[in-house]
XYZ file of C-alpha atoms in Angstrom:
364
model
C 7.087 15.910 -7.272
C 4.949 18.950 -8.096
C 5.833 20.572 -4.779
C 9.545 20.265 -5.596
C 8.932 21.823 -9.007
C 7.141 24.761 -7.397
C 10.078 25.188 -5.088
C 12.649 25.031 -7.878
C 10.846 27.323 -10.341
C 8.771 29.772 -8.282
C 10.084 29.942 -4.721
C 13.784 30.558 -5.470
C 16.302 33.274 -4.869
C 19.041 34.534 -7.166
C 22.638 34.545 -5.931
C 25.245 37.172 -6.718
C 26.817 34.957 -9.438
C 23.437 34.611 -11.212
C 22.666 31.078 -10.067
C 19.394 30.257 -8.324
C 18.488 28.129 -5.376
C 15.355 27.359 -3.389
C 14.424 29.951 -0.807
C 13.980 27.748 2.255
C 11.866 30.280 4.179
C 9.417 30.841 1.336
C 9.231 27.087 0.660
C 8.334 26.250 4.257
C 5.791 29.035 4.324
C 4.274 27.523 1.194
C 4.133 24.087 2.824
C 2.561 25.529 6.000
C -0.148 27.332 4.015
C -0.759 24.206 1.947
C -1.157 22.092 5.122
C -3.562 24.578 6.665
C -5.707 24.780 3.520
C -5.792 20.970 3.256
C -6.947 20.749 6.872
C -9.696 23.331 6.455
C -10.949 21.612 3.283
C -10.963 18.255 5.100
C -12.843 19.694 8.018
C -15.490 21.147 5.757
C -15.877 18.339 3.158
C -15.286 15.124 5.022
C -18.330 13.373 6.381
C -18.657 11.694 9.802
C -19.527 7.999 9.514
C -22.101 6.470 11.867
C -19.927 4.320 14.110
C -22.735 1.872 14.999
C -23.486 1.269 11.314
C -19.780 0.814 10.596
C -19.434 -1.743 13.329
C -22.501 -3.678 12.125
C -21.079 -3.742 8.593
C -17.747 -4.926 9.991
C -19.374 -7.903 11.797
C -21.395 -8.745 8.718
C -18.236 -8.611 6.576
C -16.370 -10.979 8.884
C -19.312 -13.409 8.844
C -19.551 -13.348 5.034
C -15.778 -13.696 4.519
C -15.714 -17.144 6.029
C -13.232 -16.015 8.676
C -15.884 -15.834 11.382
C -18.792 -18.032 12.238
C -22.197 -16.412 12.191
C -23.233 -14.540 15.367
C -20.029 -15.550 17.226
C -20.048 -12.291 19.150
C -23.496 -12.868 20.621
C -22.832 -16.499 21.387
C -19.690 -15.592 23.356
C -21.319 -12.626 25.064
C -24.665 -13.796 26.467
C -25.092 -10.734 28.635
C -24.880 -8.521 25.604
C -27.272 -10.810 23.780
C -29.854 -10.280 26.497
C -29.216 -6.581 26.282
C -29.968 -6.734 22.572
C -33.093 -8.841 22.868
C -34.505 -7.044 25.916
C -33.636 -3.454 25.071
C -34.453 -0.961 27.799
C -34.375 -3.469 30.706
C -31.921 -3.337 33.553
C -30.244 -6.011 35.745
C -29.976 -5.769 39.543
C -26.390 -6.878 39.411
C -23.543 -4.443 39.876
C -22.284 -5.089 36.365
C -24.937 -2.795 34.929
C -26.133 -5.230 32.243
C -29.820 -5.532 31.358
C -32.312 -8.226 32.238
C -35.813 -8.935 30.930
C -37.433 -8.148 34.319
C -37.567 -4.328 34.075
C -39.399 -2.134 31.699
C -38.123 0.809 29.670
C -40.339 3.186 31.696
C -38.303 2.448 34.878
C -35.028 3.293 33.203
C -33.668 6.819 33.075
C -33.019 8.001 29.525
C -29.472 9.009 30.359
C -28.722 5.666 31.897
C -30.199 3.918 28.872
C -27.959 5.906 26.565
C -24.909 5.053 28.718
C -25.741 1.368 28.631
C -26.234 1.458 24.877
C -22.913 3.261 24.443
C -21.140 0.720 26.617
C -22.623 -2.140 24.554
C -21.465 -0.411 21.386
C -17.971 0.085 22.762
C -17.820 -3.532 23.857
C -18.856 -4.661 20.450
C -16.340 -2.333 18.754
C -13.509 -3.719 20.950
C -14.509 -7.255 20.159
C -14.767 -6.483 16.444
C -11.269 -4.912 16.264
C -9.750 -7.806 18.277
C -11.493 -10.407 16.149
C -10.524 -8.630 12.953
C -6.852 -8.418 13.953
C -6.872 -12.080 15.050
C -8.464 -13.112 11.740
C -5.933 -11.055 9.783
C -2.861 -12.391 11.648
C -3.929 -16.021 11.526
C -4.873 -16.010 7.851
C -2.349 -17.785 5.648
C -3.246 -15.600 2.644
C -2.110 -12.549 4.637
C 1.384 -13.970 4.860
C 1.332 -14.824 1.120
C 0.306 -11.225 0.303
C 2.794 -9.648 2.666
C 5.710 -11.890 1.571
C 4.938 -11.093 -2.050
C 4.811 -7.365 -1.260
C 8.212 -7.710 0.436
C 9.783 -9.587 -2.527
C 8.390 -7.155 -5.072
C 8.494 -3.699 -3.491
C 11.888 -4.351 -1.829
C 13.779 -4.708 -5.169
C 11.829 -1.786 -6.512
C 12.994 0.523 -3.743
C 16.543 -0.796 -4.090
C 16.427 0.136 -7.806
C 15.258 3.663 -6.964
C 17.972 4.086 -4.329
C 20.805 2.901 -6.638
C 19.814 4.043 -10.124
C 22.259 6.954 -9.832
C 25.220 4.462 -9.610
C 23.850 2.082 -12.264
C 24.074 4.806 -14.953
C 27.859 5.337 -14.886
C 28.251 1.548 -14.717
C 26.248 1.208 -17.942
C 28.124 3.981 -19.654
C 31.565 4.765 -18.193
C 32.529 8.384 -18.870
C 35.042 10.950 -17.743
C 33.901 12.980 -14.751
C 34.655 16.093 -16.723
C 32.296 15.096 -19.622
C 29.726 17.900 -19.800
C 26.989 16.255 -21.933
C 24.265 14.026 -20.498
C 24.906 10.300 -20.892
C 22.772 8.386 -23.430
C 21.450 6.268 -20.504
C 19.979 9.476 -19.042
C 20.818 11.416 -15.961
C 19.825 10.389 -12.465
C 17.298 13.213 -12.259
C 15.723 12.019 -15.508
C 15.265 8.498 -14.140
C 13.897 9.792 -10.803
C 11.386 11.929 -12.709
C 10.464 9.044 -15.001
C 9.847 6.708 -12.038
C 7.849 9.384 -10.208
C 5.648 10.164 -13.253
C 4.946 6.531 -14.165
C 4.330 5.531 -10.567
C 1.812 8.378 -10.100
C 0.016 7.550 -13.399
C -0.035 3.847 -12.484
C -1.607 4.562 -9.115
C -4.330 6.730 -10.637
C -4.953 4.336 -13.517
C -5.140 1.082 -11.525
C -7.129 2.718 -8.750
C -9.652 4.014 -11.257
C -9.937 0.654 -13.035
C -10.334 -1.053 -9.711
C -13.254 1.199 -8.812
C -14.924 0.827 -12.192
C -14.498 -2.860 -13.003
C -13.806 -4.733 -9.745
C -16.674 -7.027 -8.634
C -18.766 -5.587 -5.829
C -17.731 -7.015 -2.459
C -21.158 -6.470 -0.887
C -23.476 -9.428 -1.518
C -26.509 -7.191 -0.975
C -25.596 -5.183 -4.084
C -27.998 -5.991 -6.974
C -26.367 -8.025 -9.754
C -24.976 -5.917 -12.558
C -24.396 -6.715 -16.225
C -21.251 -4.564 -16.434
C -17.889 -6.114 -17.187
C -15.939 -6.923 -13.983
C -12.652 -8.555 -13.152
C -10.617 -9.206 -10.042
C -8.132 -6.709 -8.713
C -5.527 -9.430 -8.913
C -5.980 -9.284 -12.653
C -4.528 -5.795 -12.435
C -1.919 -6.544 -9.764
C -0.274 -9.570 -11.424
C 0.343 -7.846 -14.861
C 1.702 -4.774 -13.028
C 4.151 -7.023 -11.230
C 5.163 -8.610 -14.537
C 6.018 -5.121 -15.869
C 8.294 -4.610 -12.895
C 9.789 -8.045 -13.523
C 10.640 -6.941 -17.117
C 12.507 -3.953 -15.750
C 14.957 -6.193 -13.920
C 15.130 -8.794 -16.671
C 16.154 -6.068 -19.123
C 19.124 -5.316 -16.808
C 19.912 -8.954 -16.052
C 20.224 -10.032 -19.739
C 23.496 -8.621 -21.218
C 22.046 -8.331 -24.736
C 19.369 -5.857 -23.669
C 19.965 -2.725 -21.626
C 23.675 -3.420 -20.890
C 24.380 -3.278 -24.589
C 21.800 -0.621 -25.333
C 22.017 1.935 -22.486
C 19.980 4.520 -24.395
C 16.897 2.363 -23.612
C 17.546 2.446 -19.861
C 14.737 5.022 -19.361
C 12.256 2.379 -20.549
C 13.452 0.107 -17.752
C 12.788 2.906 -15.210
C 9.361 3.501 -16.715
C 8.429 -0.219 -16.353
C 9.633 -0.236 -12.763
C 7.755 2.904 -11.839
C 4.575 1.481 -13.343
C 4.737 -1.823 -11.478
C 5.887 -0.218 -8.265
C 3.120 2.396 -8.243
C 0.413 -0.058 -9.191
C 1.393 -2.469 -6.364
C 1.184 0.356 -3.789
C -2.242 1.312 -5.136
C -3.790 -2.207 -5.322
C -2.374 -4.027 -2.294
C -4.040 -1.663 0.248
C -7.339 -1.961 -1.668
C -7.121 -5.763 -1.528
C -6.447 -5.678 2.208
C -9.529 -3.542 2.837
C -11.677 -5.813 0.638
C -10.537 -9.139 2.043
C -10.232 -8.237 5.779
C -12.526 -5.229 6.008
C -12.056 -1.537 6.438
C -12.781 -1.360 10.184
C -9.201 -2.316 11.135
C -7.543 -1.255 7.870
C -4.959 1.046 9.532
C -3.471 -1.788 11.603
C -3.662 -4.332 8.786
C -2.087 -2.097 6.148
C 0.474 -0.889 8.673
C 1.692 -4.455 9.131
C 2.053 -5.102 5.404
C 3.445 -1.625 4.637
C 6.511 -2.361 6.738
C 7.602 -5.187 4.391
C 9.132 -3.136 1.572
C 11.549 -1.493 3.993
C 13.032 -4.870 4.925
C 13.190 -5.922 1.327
C 14.894 -2.668 0.301
C 17.580 -3.105 2.983
C 18.361 -6.643 1.856
C 18.546 -5.930 -1.852
C 20.477 -2.656 -1.327
C 23.027 -4.590 0.701
C 23.305 -7.194 -2.046
C 23.788 -4.421 -4.604
C 26.458 -2.716 -2.556
C 28.427 -5.946 -1.975
C 28.417 -6.952 -5.659
C 29.220 -3.356 -6.720
C 32.120 -3.211 -4.264
C 33.563 -6.499 -5.586
C 33.495 -5.163 -9.121
C 35.124 -1.839 -8.312
C 38.625 -1.325 -9.766
C 41.641 0.119 -7.933
C 40.545 3.636 -8.890
C 37.262 3.261 -7.062
C 35.197 3.068 -10.284
C 32.885 0.264 -11.280
C 31.901 -0.259 -14.911
C 30.299 -3.050 -16.872
C 27.734 -5.770 -16.346
C 29.420 -7.185 -13.271
C 28.436 -4.108 -11.257
C 24.743 -4.725 -11.431
C 24.079 -7.969 -13.444
C 23.967 -10.397 -10.535
C 21.850 -8.067 -8.460
C 19.355 -7.599 -11.297
C 19.091 -11.322 -11.797
C 18.467 -11.870 -8.090
C 15.761 -9.150 -8.089
C 14.166 -10.839 -11.102
C 13.853 -14.107 -9.205
C 12.541 -12.247 -6.133
C 9.738 -10.598 -8.172
C 8.952 -13.880 -9.912
C 8.462 -15.559 -6.482
C 6.282 -12.662 -5.432
C 4.015 -13.194 -8.430
C 3.777 -16.905 -7.566
C 2.802 -16.096 -3.943
C 0.082 -13.701 -5.049
C -1.315 -16.217 -7.480
C -1.408 -18.723 -4.626
C -3.308 -16.264 -2.427
C -5.702 -15.565 -5.260
C -6.389 -19.282 -5.619
C -7.217 -19.578 -1.911
C -9.526 -16.549 -2.050
C -11.366 -18.009 -4.981
C -11.828 -21.311 -3.173
C -13.182 -19.403 -0.157
C -15.390 -17.373 -2.535
C -13.865 -14.135 -1.244
C -14.511 -11.458 -3.828
C -11.394 -9.448 -4.641
């Protein structure tokens, strides 16, 4: 949003008739410089994490989560267990694993480092495979992903079609020069962008400040804490109100001047869900395989958006008159009611997942 504002107000050119438009060359130079500066800052400020420590924490997290039995890796890999217990000893077999018959003094330092690196790589591979298996076989993952599909899908469909809802709420002549009381499409897009950004920052900050620590080794604290689901569920309810206000004829349909409030509610719920769901995934299933886990769930809104955009287009087409214009509640009312039910089901699924996590004593 801020980049587009810079392009529109700073990196523009004036035409012969006095109008202005974005200078594409200057704008792409600006984006290139911004990308380079971001890369340099990242290279200088980001810290390299000790991979071995990260792997150990990942195994410990899986054991504590209840998704993995204690020391399963070492039980299933006896050769690696011997390597761990008899560090610095070497086997006579071609496999290169270690045995308790040789001493560290007979082992070349380079070879010892190679064997240690191989053991670490083997443990890393096992951890990622086990983490992915635990994620894909966990019923709560499907509850979380289905809820995300049923909530974010309608949200994206709303964003895609808000420009056609406005003239349906307030039919006007195409030559009417003043802005409709329901607001222009650009006003609604800006409102959704602003509220979504603020919601992401606000819920992310609250999550960091008040969420219970997921590490059991952390000393007990007297500070107030609450689950991240206590933020996610109310945010989803706000998004639900956005669709209910369109689905009930006595609300927004009869008072189009309040339509911007509906967009603000939707932006808040939509942004908060995209902030909290990735955090919950990293907390429940660990950060070691977060990219894969979040990638699976992040695809869900696209499918939901396709479905609800198709529903909207079909209902909108049916209500269109012979002149190709659609006005009134029939253009969007049924779609808004369906989206309301979809979001309500999503809330129910997330509450079900929360109940299972509490029973498993998984801290979210």
